[in-house]
Structures are given as structure tokens and as C-alpha cells.
Amino acid sequence: MITSAAFVAIMLVGVPIGLCLCLAGLVYIAASGNPVLFQSYPLQLFGGVDSYGLIAIPLFILIGEIMNGGGITRRIVDMAMAFVGSLKGGLAYVNILANMFISSILGSATAQVAIMAQIMVPEMEKKGYDKTFAAGLTAYGGMLGPIIPPSVMFVVYSVLAQVSVSDMLIAGIVPGVILTVMFCLVIALMGYMYNYPRADYQTPRQRLMTILRTSPTLLIPIVIVGTILSGLANATESAAVGAVAAALVGKYWTKEFEFSQLPQMMLRSGIYSAIVLFLVAAAAVFSWVLIFGKVPQETAGWIQSAAKDPVSFMLICNVILLIIGTVIDGIPGLIMTVPILLPVATDVYHIDPRHFGVVVVINLVLGLLSPPVGLCFFVAAAVTGAKPGKMFMVTLPFFVISCVLLVLLSLYPSLSLILIK
Amino acid sequence: QAKEFRLGLITPNGHSWNKAALKFGDELKAATNGRLTLTVFHSGQLGNEPAMMQQLQSGALDMGFIQAAELGSRVPHIAAINAPYIVRSTPAVAKFVRHPAAVKLFEVLPQETGTIGLGWGITGMRAVFSSKDLNSLADIKGMKLRINPTPVYRDFYSSLGAAPTPIPTPQVFDAMANGQVDGLEADLEFSWNQRFDKVSKVILQMNAVFMPMAAVVSGRVWQSLPAADRELITKTIKTTLDAQIDELAGNEPALIENFKNAPIPIRQVPAGDTEAVIAEFDKVWLPKAPVLAELRKVGATL
Amino acid sequence: MYKLYIWQSHDKSSGVGAFFMIEQTMPATRALSLRRTVVRMSGALLAFERLALMGLMYLLTALILVNVVTRYARFPIYWIDESAVYCVVWLTFIGASAMTRLRLDFAVTMLTERLSPQHQKLAKVISTGLVVVFGVALTITCVLWMDPVGLARAGFDGRKLAAETFNFLYTERTQTLNWPTWVLYLTLPIFAVSMTVHGLANLLEDLGLVPRTPPKGFELSELDGVN
Ligand code: NA
Ligand code: NA
């Protein structure tokens, strides 16, 4: 009780979340009358990141840095344009497809929105789309980032839940593809209602040339998946191999990447990883004191009295997580809720931890796209100058369809488990 | 006076060690009319084994079920129990860990680790699951083998000519499926739960090593307990661990039957193959853990 | 609201100027020289952390690639996984220290951004002050845990310390590298101290006691997200 009160109080003053978690842990120990726990405190902080699965995070972020620096992102958009650009609402499809493609390389929603909004929104505006809609749509496209593998959120989840990283990544594929298809259906419908513009007509020959010219970017996901399937590397190591592939494509094909840029890219990847990883460490300390105080056990009792079966439990979780997601960001949200909800899900309702992870992650990602706090909207707004609040309103159909996906997932766990052996 | 104990262990809910821990708590509570109670923290909720050891030492955690690998990495004397071919079957393991010679290993624990050992619990003899054909120990030569990364196992499998490869536990199945490693070694219970038979061509029952767990109490906490409570805890944990050992050994035939029904062969290492391996191993480990000689003598009688 | 605090890079050129200002125009009273020492220490630490972060990222990538190659060549190196894990642990705490100074972190600003500028400044000071509080508290827990005084009293003999205090920290080694674990744990006291220094430097800036000094050598953009 004291821990949570202290936590909320200092969080509202604007103290960084990681620090809030650390401080709340100290406050709990001080209040528990068990000062011997202070001695274990540093080691728990250390133990929170002493985990093989987390190695993937710096490597995933590094790939994104190299791709962006090497002009590879730009070419992916060109490719999507050659495929679907000339349909009604063509650029909207391009946006979603390019996002899906980039999602197969990048692991983060906000990074993806930042990259894609710079490229897609001016393009869409030029063709006559409303800027707010274009920016909002790009934000939803970024939602695919943490759902389609690789995904930093799934990596963090797999460490919290002690499940295989590759299982988690695979579990995201089907829901991610369903979401893409649903988004495209919404675009078709809205395109018909609002008469969306088409992109410039390209002759079949032009399209073929674009596809040929941009196809080497395909090497990066192919290398990642190929090294895993051939047994050359595991999911973590494939990210390092993928970074090498991205550097080579950037250097020798797009010719926009220089090895002299590498030190700065390494530095940025290091710093951005540290932001995520320190949160993980802080959460480890926080959940350790919570567990010591048996908070999860008590919460479990409360939820059990409210939910009678797995489906109603999942629906309650959806509501709780969506509410949490509206004010708290993806990874911190994961870190604060999973230690409490997961034991209930697996022990009481016998829900597969991997399926549960998919539902939790999608909920929290959707939180990035809902008021009052929607980090993806803010990023899109920062890049394009559109208004975040309006963005939510004009893209409401996408929010609704995402909620439909969540209900479907809660009813049919096989949607996330189907590809796992 | 009333006391609530905390017991930590690394295995997930449903593992036979966890069942034993819960049963221990129930019996403790029943025997004291609720004066002594126990909360079990499973799946490493309080941290991994090194973190739990630290909490046991400081007195933050009262009890733990700690694997011999963790204790052995701190105390070579304890690592001796992981040595190959002390005993050669799971029923023999069940007898061995209750023999006074095995229990006597705990004598070094207070001084070396700040904990008190109350008894051993077990898993069965470990087997090698391989994606290439294996008939004898000689065939292990040249294999990339995922092992539990305890020094004793590394020395043992290296001496067989394998290239020991550490892979984090949750990723072992995938590593085997996509060929990052040619094989893995694990106990049969865990292997059946993970269905390693689905990614292997053959199972070779090594009958060489096993991974027991020690039920330990924080030295600091132990000092603070009245003698009567210590006695009660010692007695209760002994009966629970006895039951765990007997049940695990009793379940093994059914487990082997399961694997025999799987479409891949399950083979045994011929006993004659092992003498040279033992000699090489003991050359390194006898100086580090002289107690090994006595353990071998005891093991041979079981 | 959520906000990714990012140091604003637009006045990159004025960074040097600001530095000169501290050097030249401030009267050299003792209090001021103390403030300057803190800022300078923080600057030196940050410069070191910058290099360490780059180095650790290169090392991590190299370790992972070497692991792939050697395993494929059937000569797996036993200690690489463990080294990579500890590499990431050090990256975490060195990076966490650097990002304190760079004011780069997730924070909830939903409430504070509705406050008056004066109250906002107060909230900022409280928030930065808590960084210092945490840095000091973590230093204390590290001292309790690593017991340097006890170790010195035991003649720097880890086994003797263990026998006397039940603190076995200095007798443990890692599983595959076989390094003493306390060497790896050193990242925590280092983090605790450097975070305290950075926190103090930020606090001095927030109180208006020293001018803001933009950090050098970090080209961070507001656009790169982290989740
Ligand atoms: Na992704
Ligand atoms: Na939100």
C-alpha cells in the first residue's frame, strides 16, 4: 500500500518511471521493518538485466539505426508504392504495407512512427490527404512494429514470463497479419466513403523497375529469418547478423551508409537500449518487493472473485490493460502488470503464457494510440505538426477494429498459438 | 512464537520439487496448529539461484531448494555429488542421496555458504538427446552438445570429446530443432515435459550424472530458531523429501515407457565403456574434492 | 503526459560559449568553485560514459558474431554467452547514468505541464532532487552489501570476511567466465556514484545556480523512440 502510494505520488511530480520504481522499492523496504533487504537491493537491480534474452534489445535497435542511416527505409516505401500505389486510397495502403514490412525488421512502435511519419505524411499530403489523417494512420501503422516480429516488447515479455523468445515472436505473426488485413479493410471502406485519391500512375515497366531497384532491401529480413531457420543463429544472434546485412546493403547498394557513421549509431543504440533496460532492472526490483509483500497473491484473489472463467478473465484483463495503457507507456506498462497478472492467468485460468503475452502487448500498444496519453500520436505530431487529439478522432475506426481484434484473441487463443510447435 | 517462512526455488509450478515444497508447508502448519507457516516463491520469483543464495546469507530469505550445480560452483566438495558414475541408475540415486555419506556433504555448507543443508531432493539420471545416431560413448565425440553449464558436467562431456555449448534453458528446444546444437543432455522428466524426443533421432541413457537439489535454511535464521522448531523442521523436511525421492524414482519406469512409445530409439551406454572416462575425470577432480573417493566407494555398494 | 525528455540540440554552438562563461565570468568563491567541480566531474564522467557505451556496443556485436561463427565451425567458445550478458548489464547501468545527465527518460508529465511555470520549476527541482536521493541511497545499499570496511578489516580476505559476517560476496565466481563476481557487480557502485554526480549537476542547473551546459558528442534526436 505504502509502496503504491509512494510510487503514484512521485510519478505525478514528473520523476522518470524507472526511478519511481527504484524509489518505491526502497520505500517499501524501509516501511517493511526488514532492513536486511537493503543488502539484497543492488543485486536485485543487477539480476533484473542479467538475462540472455535481453541481449536482443540493443541489437534490434542497432538494425533500425543502420537502416535509417542507410536510406533503406525510403526504398521500402518505394517498393510498397509499386505494388499498391495506384489503387483508390493507394498511399494509405502503401503506408500500412510499408509499416508491416518495416515491422519485420524493427521492434519498436515509436521508432517506426518517427521514421515513417517523416516519409509518408508529406507524400500523402501532396496527394490530397488530410494531414491529420495521414499522421494518425502512420501512428496505427507503427502499432504493427511491436506485434510483428522482431519486437522489443515481446523480448521484454519473454524475459518477464520466462518463455522462449522465439515462441513469443512467432506468436505475434498471425495477429499482426490479421491486424494489417483489418486495417486495409478499413481503408477500403473509408476510401470509398471519402473518395481517397490515387497515387501517380506507374506503367507496369516502371513498377517492375522500382521493385527490382529496391529488392536488395529484402535481403535484411531474409538474412534474419534465414539464419534462424538454417540453425546458424538463434533469434537474438540473428539480429547481429541482420545489422551486418543492413550495413552492407546500405554501403554497397543504396550507398548512403558510411562506416564513419557507425560510432554515433552505436552510441545512440547504446543509450536507447539503456533507457529500456534500466526500466527492466527497476521493474525487477519493484516486482521483487511486491512479491516479497505478497501483493500479486492478493491481487490474484481479487480478480478470481470477479472472473469465473478464462474468457471473462481475459476480458477483464483487456479492460484493465487498456486503461493502464492510456496513461502508461508500452514497456513500463508491461513491466508493471505482467508480474501481477501472469501468475493468475497461468495458475488459475490455465491460459498459455505466450497467448497471454500477445494480448497484453496488443493492449498496451493500443494504449500508445489512445488519449489522454498516446505516445505514437505525439511522435507523429512532433514530426508532422498535426494535432494529436484530432488524430485520434479521424482514425477512430482503426481503434475500434483493433479492439475487435482483442476480443477475437480473447475468445480464440489459437490465433496466437497456431504457428508455435 | 509464530513465524512465517519464505522458501524460494527456481523450478516452475507443478515440478515435483514445487509439490514437495508446498507439502512441506502444509505439514509444518498442521504440526504446529498454524504457528509455523510457509510461503513458496516458485520460478525464481525472488531472483535466480545466486540472488536467492545472497538473500539466504543475509537472512532475507529463510529457506531455499538450491540445485547442486549452484552450491557446487561455490564449493567443490559439494560438486563431487555431480561427478559421473558414482551411481548408475535412478533407483540407486534414490538410495545414495539418503546415505550418510551424501548427507555428510552438508557439513561444509555453513562455513562455505552461510546456509544449513537439511536434505537432498532429486531428479533422475540424465540422458543425451541427439539429432545424429548414437550407440556408445565414443559416438559423442565431436558433437555440439548443450549442457547444464556446471564445471563438473563441462569436464565430463569435454572428456568424451563433445564441444559443450551453453544455451539458455528456454531456447534449448529451438536450438535443437534448427540445428544450432547436435544434442542436449537433461533429465527424463524435464525432457518429456519439453518433448525433446520430437527434435531428436535417438536417446542415449548415459546413467552417468544426476542433478540433485539441497533443501537449505539460512544460517542466520537457523540460529534464531528455538531448538524444538529446528528439530521439527528437520524432521518434516526429511519426510517430504523422502516422499519426493521415492515418487520420482517410482515414476521413472512409466517415463521410460513413454519414450519407448515415441518413434525414436532409447539406448543404454554399455557399462564397460566407462572406466577410462572415470579415470580421466578423477585425475582432475579428486585433488579438488577428495570426498569423491568415498562417494564412489559408497555408490558402488548400492 | 508522457514525454521523452531529450536534450535539445538546437543550440549546439552555444554549448562552448556557455562553458567559457562559467570559466571566465563567475567569481571564484568557494561555493562557486564547488559547483564548478560538480559540473566538471559530471562532464568528465559523461565523456567517459560516451566512450564506454560505444565500446560496449561494439564488443556486444562482435561477441555475438564470433559466437555464431565459432559455433558453426564446431568450436563453440564456452564463455561467450555469459560475456555478452554481462556486457549488456554494464551497458544498462553506464547508459542509465549517462541518460540521467542527458535528461533522457520516460516520465509522466500529465500533471506538471498544467502547472504554472513557478510550480513547474518546483516539480522539476523535486524530481531532480530525487535523482540525487536515489543515487545516495543506492550508494548506501552498495556499501551495506559490499561491506568495504569489513573487507579491509578482514585484511582483504574474502573468506575471512565470509566467516565473520556471512557475506560471501568475495568468494563467488561466475559460472563460465570464472571471474570473481564482485568485479562484475562493481558496475552498481560506479552507477550509484556517477548518477549522484550527474543528479547534482542537473540540480544545480535546475536551481539556476549554474548555466545549462549542453553535453558534447551526443547527436540524439527526438524522433528515435525506444519502446
Ligand atoms: Na517488429
Ligand atoms: Na494512451
PDB file of C-alpha atoms in Angstrom, chain A residues 10-17 19 22-23 26 38-39 41-43 45-46 49-52 54-55 58-59 62 65 107-111 114 118 152-153 232-234 237 240-241 244 262-264 266-279 281 327-329 331 368 372-373 375 378-379 383, chain C residues 1-6 49-50 53-54 57-58 60-61 64-65 67-68 71-72 81 84-86 88-93 95-96 98-99 102 104-112 123-124 126-127 130-131 133-134 137-138 141-142 144-145 184-185 187-188 191 195 217-221 223-227:
ATOM      1  CA  ILE A  10       6.446  10.706  -7.119  1.00  0.00           C
ATOM      2  CA  MET A  11       5.368   9.626 -10.583  1.00  0.00           C
ATOM      3  CA  LEU A  12       2.940  12.534 -10.777  1.00  0.00           C
ATOM      4  CA  VAL A  13       5.673  15.002  -9.865  1.00  0.00           C
ATOM      5  CA  GLY A  14       7.361  14.001 -13.109  1.00  0.00           C
ATOM      6  CA  VAL A  15      10.077  11.720 -11.772  1.00  0.00           C
ATOM      7  CA  PRO A  16      11.207   9.297 -14.515  1.00  0.00           C
ATOM      8  CA  ILE A  17       9.339   5.977 -14.266  1.00  0.00           C
ATOM      9  CA  LEU A  19      13.482   5.989 -10.832  1.00  0.00           C
ATOM     10  CA  CYS A  22      13.512   2.084  -7.732  1.00  0.00           C
ATOM     11  CA  LEU A  23      12.481   4.602  -5.088  1.00  0.00           C
ATOM     12  CA  LEU A  26      13.410   1.490  -1.215  1.00  0.00           C
ATOM     13  CA  PHE A  38      18.612  -3.300   1.687  1.00  0.00           C
ATOM     14  CA  GLN A  39      21.636  -5.551   1.290  1.00  0.00           C
ATOM     15  CA  TYR A  41      18.701  -4.394  -3.257  1.00  0.00           C
ATOM     16  CA  PRO A  42      21.692  -3.763  -5.577  1.00  0.00           C
ATOM     17  CA  LEU A  43      21.892  -7.419  -6.549  1.00  0.00           C
ATOM     18  CA  LEU A  45      18.787  -4.454  -9.725  1.00  0.00           C
ATOM     19  CA  PHE A  46      21.688  -6.282 -11.341  1.00  0.00           C
ATOM     20  CA  VAL A  49      19.072  -7.362 -16.564  1.00  0.00           C
ATOM     21  CA  ASP A  50      21.302 -10.407 -16.026  1.00  0.00           C
ATOM     22  CA  SER A  51      19.390 -12.336 -18.676  1.00  0.00           C
ATOM     23  CA  TYR A  52      20.310 -13.720 -22.060  1.00  0.00           C
ATOM     24  CA  LEU A  54      17.643  -9.011 -23.222  1.00  0.00           C
ATOM     25  CA  ILE A  55      20.754  -9.067 -25.430  1.00  0.00           C
ATOM     26  CA  PRO A  58      20.488  -3.340 -28.290  1.00  0.00           C
ATOM     27  CA  LEU A  59      20.881  -5.387 -31.449  1.00  0.00           C
ATOM     28  CA  LEU A  62      21.075  -1.068 -33.894  1.00  0.00           C
ATOM     29  CA  GLU A  65      19.693   2.900 -36.724  1.00  0.00           C
ATOM     30  CA  GLY A 107      10.999  -3.810 -32.919  1.00  0.00           C
ATOM     31  CA  SER A 108       9.562  -0.546 -31.689  1.00  0.00           C
ATOM     32  CA  ALA A 109       6.350   1.360 -32.373  1.00  0.00           C
ATOM     33  CA  THR A 110       7.576   4.867 -31.638  1.00  0.00           C
ATOM     34  CA  ALA A 111      10.804   4.440 -33.619  1.00  0.00           C
ATOM     35  CA  ALA A 114       9.110   8.550 -36.210  1.00  0.00           C
ATOM     36  CA  GLN A 118       8.736  11.732 -41.951  1.00  0.00           C
ATOM     37  CA  VAL A 152      11.375  -5.331 -28.162  1.00  0.00           C
ATOM     38  CA  MET A 153       8.165  -5.633 -26.144  1.00  0.00           C
ATOM     39  CA  LEU A 232      23.217 -20.630 -37.942  1.00  0.00           C
ATOM     40  CA  ALA A 233      21.900 -18.408 -35.191  1.00  0.00           C
ATOM     41  CA  ASN A 234      19.094 -18.032 -32.676  1.00  0.00           C
ATOM     42  CA  GLU A 237      22.039 -13.630 -32.738  1.00  0.00           C
ATOM     43  CA  ALA A 240      23.513  -9.092 -35.078  1.00  0.00           C
ATOM     44  CA  VAL A 241      23.726 -10.806 -38.450  1.00  0.00           C
ATOM     45  CA  VAL A 244      25.687  -6.585 -40.686  1.00  0.00           C
ATOM     46  CA  LEU A 262      28.910   3.701 -37.119  1.00  0.00           C
ATOM     47  CA  PRO A 263      30.306   5.077 -33.825  1.00  0.00           C
ATOM     48  CA  GLN A 264      27.389   7.533 -33.479  1.00  0.00           C
ATOM     49  CA  MET A 266      26.472   2.528 -31.770  1.00  0.00           C
ATOM     50  CA  LEU A 267      26.246   5.306 -29.196  1.00  0.00           C
ATOM     51  CA  ARG A 268      22.597   6.038 -29.920  1.00  0.00           C
ATOM     52  CA  SER A 269      21.697   2.346 -29.864  1.00  0.00           C
ATOM     53  CA  GLY A 270      23.524   2.042 -26.560  1.00  0.00           C
ATOM     54  CA  ILE A 271      21.682   4.957 -24.981  1.00  0.00           C
ATOM     55  CA  TYR A 272      18.254   3.987 -26.257  1.00  0.00           C
ATOM     56  CA  SER A 273      18.772   0.386 -25.139  1.00  0.00           C
ATOM     57  CA  ALA A 274      19.836   1.607 -21.734  1.00  0.00           C
ATOM     58  CA  ILE A 275      16.546   3.513 -21.371  1.00  0.00           C
ATOM     59  CA  VAL A 276      14.617   0.285 -21.924  1.00  0.00           C
ATOM     60  CA  LEU A 277      16.999  -1.929 -19.975  1.00  0.00           C
ATOM     61  CA  PHE A 278      17.182   0.310 -16.934  1.00  0.00           C
ATOM     62  CA  LEU A 279      13.376   0.178 -16.796  1.00  0.00           C
ATOM     63  CA  ALA A 281      16.135  -3.532 -13.971  1.00  0.00           C
ATOM     64  CA  VAL A 327      -1.654   6.569 -19.242  1.00  0.00           C
ATOM     65  CA  ILE A 328       1.427   4.365 -19.174  1.00  0.00           C
ATOM     66  CA  ASP A 329       3.799   3.531 -21.952  1.00  0.00           C
ATOM     67  CA  ILE A 331       7.383  -1.327 -21.773  1.00  0.00           C
ATOM     68  CA  LEU A 368       0.036   4.244 -27.293  1.00  0.00           C
ATOM     69  CA  PRO A 372      -5.043  11.134 -22.881  1.00  0.00           C
ATOM     70  CA  VAL A 373      -1.542   9.802 -23.427  1.00  0.00           C
ATOM     71  CA  LEU A 375       2.975   8.373 -27.396  1.00  0.00           C
ATOM     72  CA  PHE A 378       2.765  12.584 -30.031  1.00  0.00           C
ATOM     73  CA  VAL A 379       5.667  11.324 -32.070  1.00  0.00           C
ATOM     74  CA  VAL A 383       7.312  15.081 -36.857  1.00  0.00           C
TER      75      VAL A 383
ATOM     76  CA  MET C   1       1.510  13.152 -20.319  1.00  0.00           C
ATOM     77  CA  TYR C   2       4.398  11.034 -21.360  1.00  0.00           C
ATOM     78  CA  LYS C   3       7.366  12.683 -22.698  1.00  0.00           C
ATOM     79  CA  LEU C   4      10.707  11.532 -23.804  1.00  0.00           C
ATOM     80  CA  TYR C   5      12.995  14.115 -22.281  1.00  0.00           C
ATOM     81  CA  ILE C   6      15.593  14.900 -24.841  1.00  0.00           C
ATOM     82  CA  GLU C  49      30.454   7.020 -20.410  1.00  0.00           C
ATOM     83  CA  ARG C  50      30.079   8.021 -24.043  1.00  0.00           C
ATOM     84  CA  LEU C  53      28.807   2.887 -24.392  1.00  0.00           C
ATOM     85  CA  MET C  54      30.271   2.822 -27.893  1.00  0.00           C
ATOM     86  CA  MET C  57      28.055  -1.896 -28.239  1.00  0.00           C
ATOM     87  CA  TYR C  58      30.976  -2.835 -30.499  1.00  0.00           C
ATOM     88  CA  LEU C  60      28.495  -6.950 -27.816  1.00  0.00           C
ATOM     89  CA  THR C  61      28.043  -7.108 -31.579  1.00  0.00           C
ATOM     90  CA  ILE C  64      27.589 -12.353 -30.816  1.00  0.00           C
ATOM     91  CA  LEU C  65      29.027 -12.586 -34.324  1.00  0.00           C
ATOM     92  CA  ASN C  67      29.703 -16.886 -31.294  1.00  0.00           C
ATOM     93  CA  VAL C  68      27.754 -17.563 -34.488  1.00  0.00           C
ATOM     94  CA  ARG C  71      29.668 -22.475 -33.212  1.00  0.00           C
ATOM     95  CA  TYR C  72      29.161 -23.026 -36.927  1.00  0.00           C
ATOM     96  CA  ASP C  81      27.077 -16.092 -23.838  1.00  0.00           C
ATOM     97  CA  ALA C  84      27.538 -10.933 -23.768  1.00  0.00           C
ATOM     98  CA  VAL C  85      25.042 -10.922 -20.896  1.00  0.00           C
ATOM     99  CA  TYR C  86      27.433  -9.024 -18.610  1.00  0.00           C
ATOM    100  CA  VAL C  88      24.558  -5.766 -21.633  1.00  0.00           C
ATOM    101  CA  VAL C  89      24.369  -5.376 -17.846  1.00  0.00           C
ATOM    102  CA  TRP C  90      27.246  -2.859 -17.904  1.00  0.00           C
ATOM    103  CA  LEU C  91      25.673  -1.138 -20.908  1.00  0.00           C
ATOM    104  CA  THR C  92      22.467  -0.772 -18.888  1.00  0.00           C
ATOM    105  CA  PHE C  93      23.986   0.934 -15.881  1.00  0.00           C
ATOM    106  CA  GLY C  95      23.787   4.138 -20.122  1.00  0.00           C
ATOM    107  CA  ALA C  96      21.379   4.788 -17.250  1.00  0.00           C
ATOM    108  CA  ALA C  98      24.556   8.940 -18.932  1.00  0.00           C
ATOM    109  CA  MET C  99      20.857   9.354 -19.635  1.00  0.00           C
ATOM    110  CA  LEU C 102      21.165  13.889 -20.765  1.00  0.00           C
ATOM    111  CA  LEU C 104      16.572  11.357 -21.347  1.00  0.00           C
ATOM    112  CA  ASP C 105      13.919   9.213 -19.770  1.00  0.00           C
ATOM    113  CA  PHE C 106      10.254   8.347 -19.645  1.00  0.00           C
ATOM    114  CA  ALA C 107       8.360  10.488 -17.172  1.00  0.00           C
ATOM    115  CA  VAL C 108       4.718  11.286 -16.575  1.00  0.00           C
ATOM    116  CA  THR C 109       4.202  14.986 -17.246  1.00  0.00           C
ATOM    117  CA  MET C 110       0.404  14.889 -17.405  1.00  0.00           C
ATOM    118  CA  LEU C 111       0.073  16.859 -14.190  1.00  0.00           C
ATOM    119  CA  THR C 112       3.191  19.003 -14.199  1.00  0.00           C
ATOM    120  CA  ALA C 123       8.331  19.979  -9.606  1.00  0.00           C
ATOM    121  CA  LYS C 124      11.466  19.846 -11.705  1.00  0.00           C
ATOM    122  CA  ILE C 126      11.884  17.862  -6.644  1.00  0.00           C
ATOM    123  CA  SER C 127      12.223  15.392  -9.469  1.00  0.00           C
ATOM    124  CA  LEU C 130      15.016  12.629  -6.047  1.00  0.00           C
ATOM    125  CA  VAL C 131      17.649  11.518  -8.566  1.00  0.00           C
ATOM    126  CA  VAL C 133      18.389  10.981  -3.201  1.00  0.00           C
ATOM    127  CA  PHE C 134      18.307   7.726  -5.118  1.00  0.00           C
ATOM    128  CA  ALA C 137      20.562   5.667  -1.245  1.00  0.00           C
ATOM    129  CA  LEU C 138      21.927   3.238  -3.816  1.00  0.00           C
ATOM    130  CA  THR C 141      22.908  -0.086  -0.125  1.00  0.00           C
ATOM    131  CA  CYS C 142      26.038  -0.896  -2.130  1.00  0.00           C
ATOM    132  CA  LEU C 144      25.967  -2.362   3.082  1.00  0.00           C
ATOM    133  CA  TRP C 145      26.199  -5.127   0.513  1.00  0.00           C
ATOM    134  CA  LEU C 184      31.175  -7.552 -12.439  1.00  0.00           C
ATOM    135  CA  TYR C 185      28.997  -6.168  -9.647  1.00  0.00           C
ATOM    136  CA  THR C 187      29.035  -1.516 -12.152  1.00  0.00           C
ATOM    137  CA  LEU C 188      26.452  -0.826  -9.423  1.00  0.00           C
ATOM    138  CA  PHE C 191      26.486   3.739 -11.312  1.00  0.00           C
ATOM    139  CA  MET C 195      24.332   9.073 -11.019  1.00  0.00           C
ATOM    140  CA  GLY C 217      29.289  14.377 -28.713  1.00  0.00           C
ATOM    141  CA  PHE C 218      25.695  13.150 -28.454  1.00  0.00           C
ATOM    142  CA  GLU C 219      23.651  13.525 -31.619  1.00  0.00           C
ATOM    143  CA  LEU C 220      20.359  12.324 -30.225  1.00  0.00           C
ATOM    144  CA  SER C 221      17.140  13.092 -31.983  1.00  0.00           C
ATOM    145  CA  LEU C 223      12.422  11.115 -33.161  1.00  0.00           C
ATOM    146  CA  ASP C 224      14.035   7.890 -32.105  1.00  0.00           C
ATOM    147  CA  GLY C 225      11.663   6.090 -29.807  1.00  0.00           C
ATOM    148  CA  VAL C 226      12.505   3.259 -27.538  1.00  0.00           C
ATOM    149  CA  ASN C 227       9.527   1.048 -26.809  1.00  0.00           C
TER     150      ASN C 227
END
